[in-house]
Amino acid sequence: MREHIKENLDKPGELEKLYRDNKSGFKKAFNELWNEIQHSAIARTWNERLNYRSEAISWGLKQELLVVVILSIFAGLIAKIPALTGISEDYFYPRHLGFVVFPALSAYFAWKQSLSLKKTLFLSAVFIVSAVYINLFPSTEKSDTLNLVTIHLPLMLWATTAYAFTADAPTRIEKRMTYLRYNGDLLVMSAVILLAGFLLSAVTVGLFKLIGLNIEAYYFQYVAIWGLAGTPVVATWLVQTNPQLVNHVSPVIAKVFTPLVLLMLTIYLLAIVYTGKDPYNDREFLLVFNALLIGVMAIIHFSLAEADQSAISNFSLMMLFLLSLLTIIINSIALSAIVFRISSWGVTPNRLAVMGANLLILINLVMVSYRLFLSLRQPEKIETVNNSIAVFLPLYAAWTAVVVFVFPILFNFA
């Protein structure tokens, strides 16, 4: 990349093409070359473009604000369906929680990127078919396949939102990594908004209690639930229009928690040996094991997605490498326990779903660990770690779709 930039320094069109093909790689190489090329007027212009940081908060265009308000109301209406129709909340929310969040987010990105009619219709079809499917699903008191569908359907809708986000370049690795970074920023911004909303709600309810009015039930029914439903859309809008608000927060969180989680997992594995816990015959313990695995994988993903690749230290790389190795050990134990349970008591929907997910994660972890190891010797190889993460995102999405649509038929909706 550095040589390409130097060769095309007097060709603005070629520089723009290089930038669009690999934005993070272009920025890294450009900053490394800056001392050599700063005499060029074109280079100085690119330096301002790549490294300019605005401290002011942007509220975007009025048209975009209107779209955010409409989509927030739309999300709130979906969340209010039980109150508006009389449908049981116990029936509605486990099946439809993903529809409160992801259709609105997908619509925002579809509008933001001016998606073609064909792609917009595809996105709409996925949500409509999914909604019809989950509402036609046979309802029984004990149904493993129904439980799996309610867990995996939001993940599939999350992947559908990823398509809306990356629709202009769905196969480009950098675009997928940008989606991961967006999710990290979204979590941070949503947490801030929810905390502020909680404080506002507590003060409001408390003030009315002082004058003898108990508005808690009314406030939650007509105010709080709309705020909860609209939070992801508002947070997305703030993140997209003001990336500087949180893009320094997520890297700090990743750097702080990576060594802490590594220490916690090491102690945890030693404690397992000390207490004699047996994941092979303890079903609840195995479920916690898998939840822990997913949490650690999320930390690794977000650590790498948020990392400033031009400045990541060897210590950070070492922490991520050790964390990935430790997670491979945990994954191997969990996977062997699932295989043991299947060989001992037969195949069930839960066991097969967990085994498939663990197998995908294990393969992904091995790739990540290997490329992290290479990055310790050659820091520029860190980009290949991101590639190994991004390549697996469609595979995870495909597996969730299989669990949602194939497993119920395979196991006769048991």
GROMACS .gro file of C-alpha atoms in nm:
model
  414
    1MET     CA    1   0.000   0.000   0.000
    2ARG     CA    2   0.282   0.244   0.084
    3GLU     CA    3   0.440   0.203  -0.258
    4HIS     CA    4   0.104   0.247  -0.433
    5ILE     CA    5   0.044   0.573  -0.245
    6LYS     CA    6   0.389   0.709  -0.335
    7GLU     CA    7   0.349   0.608  -0.701
    8ASN     CA    8   0.008   0.776  -0.731
    9LEU     CA    9   0.067   1.083  -0.517
   10ASP     CA   10   0.000   1.312  -0.815
   11LYS     CA   11  -0.306   1.112  -0.928
   12PRO     CA   12  -0.606   1.205  -0.707
   13GLY     CA   13  -0.835   0.953  -0.878
   14GLU     CA   14  -0.602   0.660  -0.808
   15LEU     CA   15  -0.556   0.768  -0.445
   16GLU     CA   16  -0.932   0.778  -0.401
   17LYS     CA   17  -0.961   0.429  -0.547
   18LEU     CA   18  -0.691   0.296  -0.313
   19TYR     CA   19  -0.867   0.455  -0.017
   20ARG     CA   20  -1.206   0.307  -0.101
   21ASP     CA   21  -1.059  -0.038  -0.155
   22ASN     CA   22  -0.898  -0.051   0.192
   23LYS     CA   23  -0.967   0.250   0.416
   24SER     CA   24  -0.786   0.129   0.728
   25GLY     CA   25  -0.485   0.002   0.532
   26PHE     CA   26  -0.468   0.326   0.336
   27LYS     CA   27  -0.477   0.540   0.652
   28LYS     CA   28  -0.211   0.331   0.825
   29ALA     CA   29   0.024   0.340   0.525
   30PHE     CA   30  -0.039   0.712   0.465
   31ASN     CA   31   0.044   0.805   0.826
   32GLU     CA   32   0.363   0.600   0.806
   33LEU     CA   33   0.460   0.788   0.489
   34TRP     CA   34   0.361   1.132   0.615
   35ASN     CA   35   0.713   1.257   0.694
   36GLU     CA   36   0.824   1.169   0.341
   37ILE     CA   37   0.530   1.317   0.150
   38GLN     CA   38   0.419   1.615   0.361
   39HIS     CA   39   0.567   1.855   0.106
   40SER     CA   40   0.290   1.761  -0.138
   41ALA     CA   41  -0.026   1.974  -0.140
   42ILE     CA   42  -0.232   1.665  -0.223
   43ALA     CA   43  -0.076   1.480   0.070
   44ARG     CA   44  -0.158   1.768   0.307
   45THR     CA   45  -0.518   1.760   0.190
   46TRP     CA   46  -0.538   1.385   0.251
   47ASN     CA   47  -0.380   1.430   0.594
   48GLU     CA   48  -0.657   1.667   0.696
   49ARG     CA   49  -0.918   1.433   0.554
   50LEU     CA   50  -0.784   1.122   0.728
   51ASN     CA   51  -0.686   1.268   1.063
   52TYR     CA   52  -0.931   1.553   1.117
   53ARG     CA   53  -1.127   1.517   1.441
   54SER     CA   54  -1.424   1.739   1.509
   55GLU     CA   55  -1.498   1.814   1.874
   56ALA     CA   56  -1.841   1.959   1.801
   57ILE     CA   57  -2.152   1.743   1.819
   58SER     CA   58  -2.337   1.711   1.489
   59TRP     CA   59  -2.713   1.657   1.487
   60GLY     CA   60  -2.715   1.561   1.122
   61LEU     CA   61  -2.968   1.680   0.867
   62LYS     CA   62  -3.328   1.759   0.961
   63GLN     CA   63  -3.438   1.489   0.720
   64GLU     CA   64  -3.229   1.230   0.903
   65LEU     CA   65  -3.364   1.339   1.239
   66LEU     CA   66  -3.717   1.294   1.104
   67VAL     CA   67  -3.630   0.941   0.987
   68VAL     CA   68  -3.489   0.858   1.333
   69VAL     CA   69  -3.806   0.983   1.504
   70ILE     CA   70  -4.030   0.782   1.269
   71LEU     CA   71  -3.827   0.463   1.314
   72SER     CA   72  -3.821   0.508   1.693
   73ILE     CA   73  -4.201   0.539   1.691
   74PHE     CA   74  -4.219   0.230   1.471
   75ALA     CA   75  -4.001   0.032   1.715
   76GLY     CA   76  -4.216   0.155   2.003
   77LEU     CA   77  -4.535   0.045   1.827
   78ILE     CA   78  -4.397  -0.307   1.787
   79ALA     CA   79  -4.302  -0.313   2.156
   80LYS     CA   80  -4.656  -0.196   2.245
   81ILE     CA   81  -4.835  -0.468   2.047
   82PRO     CA   82  -4.929  -0.671   2.360
   83ALA     CA   83  -5.087  -0.362   2.522
   84LEU     CA   84  -5.263  -0.259   2.200
   85THR     CA   85  -5.396  -0.604   2.104
   86GLY     CA   86  -5.426  -0.795   2.429
   87ILE     CA   87  -5.170  -1.057   2.326
   88SER     CA   88  -4.998  -1.218   2.623
   89GLU     CA   89  -4.661  -1.058   2.701
   90ASP     CA   90  -4.524  -1.402   2.792
   91TYR     CA   91  -4.612  -1.517   2.440
   92PHE     CA   92  -4.511  -1.203   2.251
   93TYR     CA   93  -4.176  -1.085   2.385
   94PRO     CA   94  -3.974  -1.410   2.372
   95ARG     CA   95  -4.076  -1.454   2.008
   96HIS     CA   96  -4.064  -1.094   1.889
   97LEU     CA   97  -3.792  -0.915   2.086
   98GLY     CA   98  -3.564  -0.909   1.781
   99PHE     CA   99  -3.838  -0.741   1.576
  100VAL     CA  100  -3.843  -0.447   1.817
  101VAL     CA  101  -3.479  -0.366   1.738
  102PHE     CA  102  -3.356  -0.492   1.402
  103PRO     CA  103  -3.625  -0.394   1.145
  104ALA     CA  104  -3.587  -0.029   1.250
  105LEU     CA  105  -3.206  -0.046   1.236
  106SER     CA  106  -3.216  -0.216   0.896
  107ALA     CA  107  -3.457   0.047   0.766
  108TYR     CA  108  -3.222   0.321   0.890
  109PHE     CA  109  -2.923   0.175   0.707
  110ALA     CA  110  -3.131   0.105   0.397
  111TRP     CA  111  -3.235   0.472   0.391
  112LYS     CA  112  -2.886   0.594   0.480
  113GLN     CA  113  -2.723   0.405   0.193
  114SER     CA  114  -3.009   0.453  -0.056
  115LEU     CA  115  -3.040   0.079  -0.118
  116SER     CA  116  -3.181  -0.036  -0.447
  117LEU     CA  117  -3.542  -0.150  -0.464
  118LYS     CA  118  -3.430  -0.510  -0.512
  119LYS     CA  119  -3.217  -0.514  -0.196
  120THR     CA  120  -3.484  -0.331   0.003
  121LEU     CA  121  -3.747  -0.585  -0.099
  122PHE     CA  122  -3.511  -0.867   0.000
  123LEU     CA  123  -3.461  -0.718   0.347
  124SER     CA  124  -3.835  -0.667   0.388
  125ALA     CA  125  -3.905  -1.024   0.278
  126VAL     CA  126  -3.664  -1.167   0.537
  127PHE     CA  127  -3.836  -0.980   0.821
  128ILE     CA  128  -4.189  -1.055   0.699
  129VAL     CA  129  -4.120  -1.426   0.644
  130SER     CA  130  -3.949  -1.450   0.983
  131ALA     CA  131  -4.242  -1.279   1.158
  132VAL     CA  132  -4.498  -1.503   0.990
  133TYR     CA  133  -4.288  -1.810   1.064
  134ILE     CA  134  -4.245  -1.745   1.436
  135ASN     CA  135  -4.618  -1.672   1.477
  136LEU     CA  136  -4.719  -1.991   1.297
  137PHE     CA  137  -4.475  -2.199   1.501
  138PRO     CA  138  -4.658  -2.472   1.699
  139SER     CA  139  -4.679  -2.362   2.063
  140THR     CA  140  -4.627  -2.628   2.330
  141GLU     CA  141  -4.525  -2.603   2.695
  142LYS     CA  142  -4.200  -2.790   2.643
  143SER     CA  143  -4.045  -2.747   2.301
  144ASP     CA  144  -3.668  -2.752   2.256
  145THR     CA  145  -3.697  -2.637   1.895
  146LEU     CA  146  -3.914  -2.339   1.994
  147ASN     CA  147  -3.658  -2.238   2.258
  148LEU     CA  148  -3.379  -2.265   2.000
  149VAL     CA  149  -3.573  -2.057   1.750
  150THR     CA  150  -3.644  -1.779   2.002
  151ILE     CA  151  -3.272  -1.768   2.091
  152HIS     CA  152  -3.136  -1.785   1.735
  153LEU     CA  153  -3.395  -1.573   1.551
  154PRO     CA  154  -3.264  -1.241   1.696
  155LEU     CA  155  -2.913  -1.349   1.589
  156MET     CA  156  -3.040  -1.414   1.236
  157LEU     CA  157  -3.212  -1.073   1.232
  158TRP     CA  158  -2.884  -0.919   1.355
  159ALA     CA  159  -2.715  -1.080   1.053
  160THR     CA  160  -2.990  -0.937   0.830
  161THR     CA  161  -2.911  -0.592   0.969
  162ALA     CA  162  -2.547  -0.662   0.886
  163TYR     CA  163  -2.654  -0.713   0.523
  164ALA     CA  164  -2.832  -0.376   0.528
  165PHE     CA  165  -2.516  -0.216   0.671
  166THR     CA  166  -2.280  -0.376   0.419
  167ALA     CA  167  -2.516  -0.391   0.120
  168ASP     CA  168  -2.297  -0.163  -0.093
  169ALA     CA  169  -2.000  -0.403  -0.047
  170PRO     CA  170  -2.117  -0.721   0.136
  171THR     CA  171  -1.806  -0.924   0.050
  172ARG     CA  172  -1.553  -0.657   0.151
  173ILE     CA  173  -1.370  -0.752   0.470
  174GLU     CA  174  -1.326  -0.391   0.582
  175LYS     CA  175  -1.702  -0.332   0.560
  176ARG     CA  176  -1.774  -0.630   0.785
  177MET     CA  177  -1.518  -0.511   1.038
  178THR     CA  178  -1.680  -0.167   1.031
  179TYR     CA  179  -2.007  -0.338   1.122
  180LEU     CA  180  -1.839  -0.503   1.420
  181ARG     CA  181  -1.698  -0.168   1.528
  182TYR     CA  182  -2.042  -0.015   1.493
  183ASN     CA  183  -2.186  -0.282   1.725
  184GLY     CA  184  -1.926  -0.204   1.989
  185ASP     CA  185  -1.998   0.169   1.963
  186LEU     CA  186  -2.373   0.098   1.967
  187LEU     CA  187  -2.346  -0.094   2.295
  188VAL     CA  188  -2.150   0.189   2.458
  189MET     CA  189  -2.385   0.463   2.337
  190SER     CA  190  -2.697   0.263   2.423
  191ALA     CA  191  -2.563   0.204   2.775
  192VAL     CA  192  -2.507   0.579   2.819
  193ILE     CA  193  -2.857   0.663   2.690
  194LEU     CA  194  -3.021   0.398   2.909
  195LEU     CA  195  -2.832   0.514   3.217
  196ALA     CA  196  -2.939   0.875   3.152
  197GLY     CA  197  -3.296   0.757   3.090
  198PHE     CA  198  -3.298   0.556   3.413
  199LEU     CA  199  -3.180   0.856   3.614
  200LEU     CA  200  -3.441   1.081   3.449
  201SER     CA  201  -3.714   0.826   3.515
  202ALA     CA  202  -3.614   0.781   3.880
  203VAL     CA  203  -3.613   1.159   3.937
  204THR     CA  204  -3.946   1.204   3.757
  205VAL     CA  205  -4.127   0.927   3.946
  206GLY     CA  206  -3.974   1.045   4.275
  207LEU     CA  207  -4.081   1.406   4.225
  208PHE     CA  208  -4.441   1.308   4.151
  209LYS     CA  209  -4.447   1.084   4.459
  210LEU     CA  210  -4.356   1.386   4.670
  211ILE     CA  211  -4.682   1.554   4.569
  212GLY     CA  212  -4.887   1.238   4.622
  213LEU     CA  213  -4.910   1.110   4.264
  214ASN     CA  214  -4.792   0.756   4.187
  215ILE     CA  215  -4.720   0.759   3.814
  216GLU     CA  216  -4.482   0.462   3.804
  217ALA     CA  217  -4.714   0.223   3.615
  218TYR     CA  218  -4.837   0.495   3.378
  219TYR     CA  219  -4.481   0.623   3.317
  220PHE     CA  220  -4.346   0.281   3.224
  221GLN     CA  221  -4.643   0.195   3.002
  222TYR     CA  222  -4.654   0.519   2.806
  223VAL     CA  223  -4.302   0.666   2.831
  224ALA     CA  224  -4.031   0.421   2.934
  225ILE     CA  225  -4.122   0.142   2.693
  226TRP     CA  226  -4.108   0.385   2.399
  227GLY     CA  227  -3.770   0.506   2.517
  228LEU     CA  228  -3.637   0.152   2.552
  229ALA     CA  229  -3.758   0.056   2.204
  230GLY     CA  230  -3.617   0.370   2.041
  231THR     CA  231  -3.278   0.360   2.215
  232PRO     CA  232  -3.097   0.144   1.951
  233VAL     CA  233  -3.214   0.373   1.668
  234VAL     CA  234  -3.119   0.693   1.851
  235ALA     CA  235  -2.785   0.545   1.958
  236THR     CA  236  -2.715   0.438   1.598
  237TRP     CA  237  -2.794   0.787   1.472
  238LEU     CA  238  -2.560   0.945   1.728
  239VAL     CA  239  -2.281   0.697   1.651
  240GLN     CA  240  -2.314   0.748   1.276
  241THR     CA  241  -2.324   1.129   1.291
  242ASN     CA  242  -2.070   1.166   1.576
  243PRO     CA  243  -1.822   0.879   1.567
  244GLN     CA  244  -1.583   1.080   1.783
  245LEU     CA  245  -1.821   1.045   2.080
  246VAL     CA  246  -1.739   0.680   2.148
  247ASN     CA  247  -1.458   0.570   1.918
  248HIS     CA  248  -1.207   0.639   2.198
  249VAL     CA  249  -1.415   0.460   2.463
  250SER     CA  250  -1.439   0.112   2.311
  251PRO     CA  251  -1.059   0.065   2.268
  252VAL     CA  252  -1.007   0.158   2.634
  253ILE     CA  253  -1.271  -0.091   2.746
  254ALA     CA  254  -1.113  -0.362   2.532
  255LYS     CA  255  -0.761  -0.294   2.663
  256VAL     CA  256  -0.877  -0.293   3.026
  257PHE     CA  257  -1.096  -0.603   3.014
  258THR     CA  258  -0.875  -0.830   2.803
  259PRO     CA  259  -0.611  -0.893   3.077
  260LEU     CA  260  -0.882  -0.900   3.347
  261VAL     CA  261  -1.082  -1.165   3.162
  262LEU     CA  262  -0.763  -1.360   3.095
  263LEU     CA  263  -0.684  -1.361   3.468
  264MET     CA  264  -1.042  -1.454   3.559
  265LEU     CA  265  -1.051  -1.747   3.314
  266THR     CA  266  -0.718  -1.881   3.438
  267ILE     CA  267  -0.841  -1.878   3.797
  268TYR     CA  268  -1.174  -2.025   3.682
  269LEU     CA  269  -1.012  -2.322   3.510
  270LEU     CA  270  -0.795  -2.389   3.816
  271ALA     CA  271  -1.107  -2.369   4.034
  272ILE     CA  272  -1.281  -2.627   3.813
  273VAL     CA  273  -0.998  -2.870   3.876
  274TYR     CA  274  -0.994  -2.790   4.248
  275THR     CA  275  -1.370  -2.832   4.298
  276GLY     CA  276  -1.394  -3.140   4.075
  277LYS     CA  277  -1.680  -3.004   3.867
  278ASP     CA  278  -1.781  -3.235   3.583
  279PRO     CA  279  -1.915  -3.063   3.270
  280TYR     CA  280  -1.973  -3.402   3.109
  281ASN     CA  281  -2.266  -3.489   3.333
  282ASP     CA  282  -2.376  -3.151   3.468
  283ARG     CA  283  -2.609  -2.997   3.209
  284GLU     CA  284  -2.649  -2.657   3.377
  285PHE     CA  285  -2.273  -2.628   3.424
  286LEU     CA  286  -2.224  -2.702   3.054
  287LEU     CA  287  -2.474  -2.429   2.960
  288VAL     CA  288  -2.284  -2.177   3.174
  289PHE     CA  289  -1.962  -2.296   3.010
  290ASN     CA  290  -2.103  -2.219   2.666
  291ALA     CA  291  -2.236  -1.880   2.776
  292LEU     CA  292  -1.887  -1.800   2.906
  293LEU     CA  293  -1.739  -1.909   2.573
  294ILE     CA  294  -1.968  -1.675   2.379
  295GLY     CA  295  -1.880  -1.388   2.614
  296VAL     CA  296  -1.506  -1.441   2.571
  297MET     CA  297  -1.543  -1.466   2.193
  298ALA     CA  298  -1.727  -1.134   2.196
  299ILE     CA  299  -1.442  -0.972   2.391
  300ILE     CA  300  -1.184  -1.105   2.144
  301HIS     CA  301  -1.390  -0.988   1.847
  302PHE     CA  302  -1.449  -0.639   1.981
  303SER     CA  303  -1.090  -0.604   2.101
  304LEU     CA  304  -0.966  -0.673   1.750
  305ALA     CA  305  -1.241  -0.479   1.578
  306GLU     CA  306  -1.175  -0.170   1.789
  307ALA     CA  307  -0.798  -0.191   1.794
  308ASP     CA  308  -0.602   0.094   1.637
  309GLN     CA  309  -0.397  -0.129   1.412
  310SER     CA  310  -0.127   0.128   1.361
  311ALA     CA  311  -0.064   0.157   1.736
  312ILE     CA  312  -0.153  -0.178   1.895
  313SER     CA  313   0.122  -0.286   2.134
  314ASN     CA  314   0.294  -0.624   2.160
  315PHE     CA  315   0.151  -0.652   2.512
  316SER     CA  316  -0.204  -0.618   2.377
  317LEU     CA  317  -0.131  -0.873   2.106
  318MET     CA  318   0.012  -1.113   2.365
  319MET     CA  319  -0.295  -1.071   2.589
  320LEU     CA  320  -0.527  -1.142   2.297
  321PHE     CA  321  -0.319  -1.442   2.192
  322LEU     CA  322  -0.321  -1.592   2.543
  323LEU     CA  323  -0.693  -1.521   2.578
  324SER     CA  324  -0.764  -1.698   2.249
  325LEU     CA  325  -0.556  -1.999   2.358
  326LEU     CA  326  -0.738  -2.019   2.689
  327THR     CA  327  -1.072  -1.992   2.510
  328ILE     CA  328  -0.969  -2.278   2.281
  329ILE     CA  329  -0.917  -2.492   2.592
  330ILE     CA  330  -1.262  -2.395   2.723
  331ASN     CA  331  -1.416  -2.457   2.381
  332SER     CA  332  -1.250  -2.799   2.357
  333ILE     CA  333  -1.383  -2.901   2.698
  334ALA     CA  334  -1.734  -2.782   2.611
  335LEU     CA  335  -1.726  -2.951   2.269
  336SER     CA  336  -1.600  -3.282   2.410
  337ALA     CA  337  -1.871  -3.267   2.679
  338ILE     CA  338  -2.140  -3.220   2.414
  339VAL     CA  339  -2.004  -3.509   2.207
  340PHE     CA  340  -2.001  -3.723   2.524
  341ARG     CA  341  -2.364  -3.639   2.600
  342ILE     CA  342  -2.471  -3.713   2.243
  343SER     CA  343  -2.291  -4.049   2.240
  344SER     CA  344  -2.437  -4.138   2.582
  345TRP     CA  345  -2.795  -4.013   2.558
  346GLY     CA  346  -2.854  -3.949   2.188
  347VAL     CA  347  -2.909  -3.648   1.964
  348THR     CA  348  -3.140  -3.368   2.077
  349PRO     CA  349  -3.203  -3.028   1.914
  350ASN     CA  350  -3.018  -2.847   2.193
  351ARG     CA  351  -2.712  -3.070   2.182
  352LEU     CA  352  -2.684  -3.056   1.804
  353ALA     CA  353  -2.727  -2.676   1.795
  354VAL     CA  354  -2.465  -2.619   2.065
  355MET     CA  355  -2.224  -2.866   1.904
  356GLY     CA  356  -2.250  -2.692   1.566
  357ALA     CA  357  -2.194  -2.348   1.717
  358ASN     CA  358  -1.900  -2.471   1.925
  359LEU     CA  359  -1.740  -2.636   1.625
  360LEU     CA  360  -1.762  -2.314   1.423
  361ILE     CA  361  -1.621  -2.111   1.712
  362LEU     CA  362  -1.337  -2.360   1.763
  363ILE     CA  363  -1.229  -2.344   1.398
  364ASN     CA  364  -1.254  -1.964   1.407
  365LEU     CA  365  -1.052  -1.948   1.729
  366VAL     CA  366  -0.777  -2.166   1.589
  367MET     CA  367  -0.749  -1.933   1.288
  368VAL     CA  368  -0.750  -1.624   1.511
  369SER     CA  369  -0.487  -1.771   1.746
  370TYR     CA  370  -0.259  -1.871   1.461
  371ARG     CA  371  -0.273  -1.527   1.302
  372LEU     CA  372  -0.229  -1.354   1.636
  373PHE     CA  373   0.084  -1.564   1.683
  374LEU     CA  374   0.212  -1.449   1.343
  375SER     CA  375   0.128  -1.089   1.437
  376LEU     CA  376   0.353  -1.112   1.743
  377ARG     CA  377   0.647  -1.153   1.506
  378GLN     CA  378   0.515  -0.936   1.226
  379PRO     CA  379   0.277  -0.665   1.360
  380GLU     CA  380   0.158  -0.580   1.010
  381LYS     CA  381  -0.008  -0.924   1.002
  382ILE     CA  382  -0.275  -0.798   1.244
  383GLU     CA  383  -0.497  -0.723   0.944
  384THR     CA  384  -0.509  -1.096   0.868
  385VAL     CA  385  -0.660  -1.155   1.213
  386ASN     CA  386  -0.945  -0.923   1.125
  387ASN     CA  387  -0.985  -1.108   0.798
  388SER     CA  388  -1.026  -1.440   0.979
  389ILE     CA  389  -1.299  -1.289   1.196
  390ALA     CA  390  -1.487  -1.125   0.911
  391VAL     CA  391  -1.476  -1.436   0.692
  392PHE     CA  392  -1.666  -1.633   0.958
  393LEU     CA  393  -1.951  -1.385   1.005
  394PRO     CA  394  -2.156  -1.526   0.714
  395LEU     CA  395  -2.094  -1.880   0.846
  396TYR     CA  396  -2.234  -1.787   1.187
  397ALA     CA  397  -2.533  -1.626   1.014
  398ALA     CA  398  -2.592  -1.937   0.802
  399TRP     CA  399  -2.583  -2.159   1.111
  400THR     CA  400  -2.844  -1.945   1.290
  401ALA     CA  401  -3.068  -1.971   0.982
  402VAL     CA  402  -3.029  -2.351   0.982
  403VAL     CA  403  -3.123  -2.369   1.351
  404VAL     CA  404  -3.424  -2.142   1.297
  405PHE     CA  405  -3.569  -2.301   0.984
  406VAL     CA  406  -3.424  -2.653   0.949
  407PHE     CA  407  -3.406  -2.783   1.306
  408PRO     CA  408  -3.782  -2.761   1.377
  409ILE     CA  409  -3.858  -2.967   1.066
  410LEU     CA  410  -3.568  -3.207   1.133
  411PHE     CA  411  -3.691  -3.276   1.486
  412ASN     CA  412  -4.063  -3.253   1.407
  413PHE     CA  413  -4.108  -2.938   1.621
  414ALA     CA  414  -4.023  -3.141   1.932
   0.00000   0.00000   0.00000
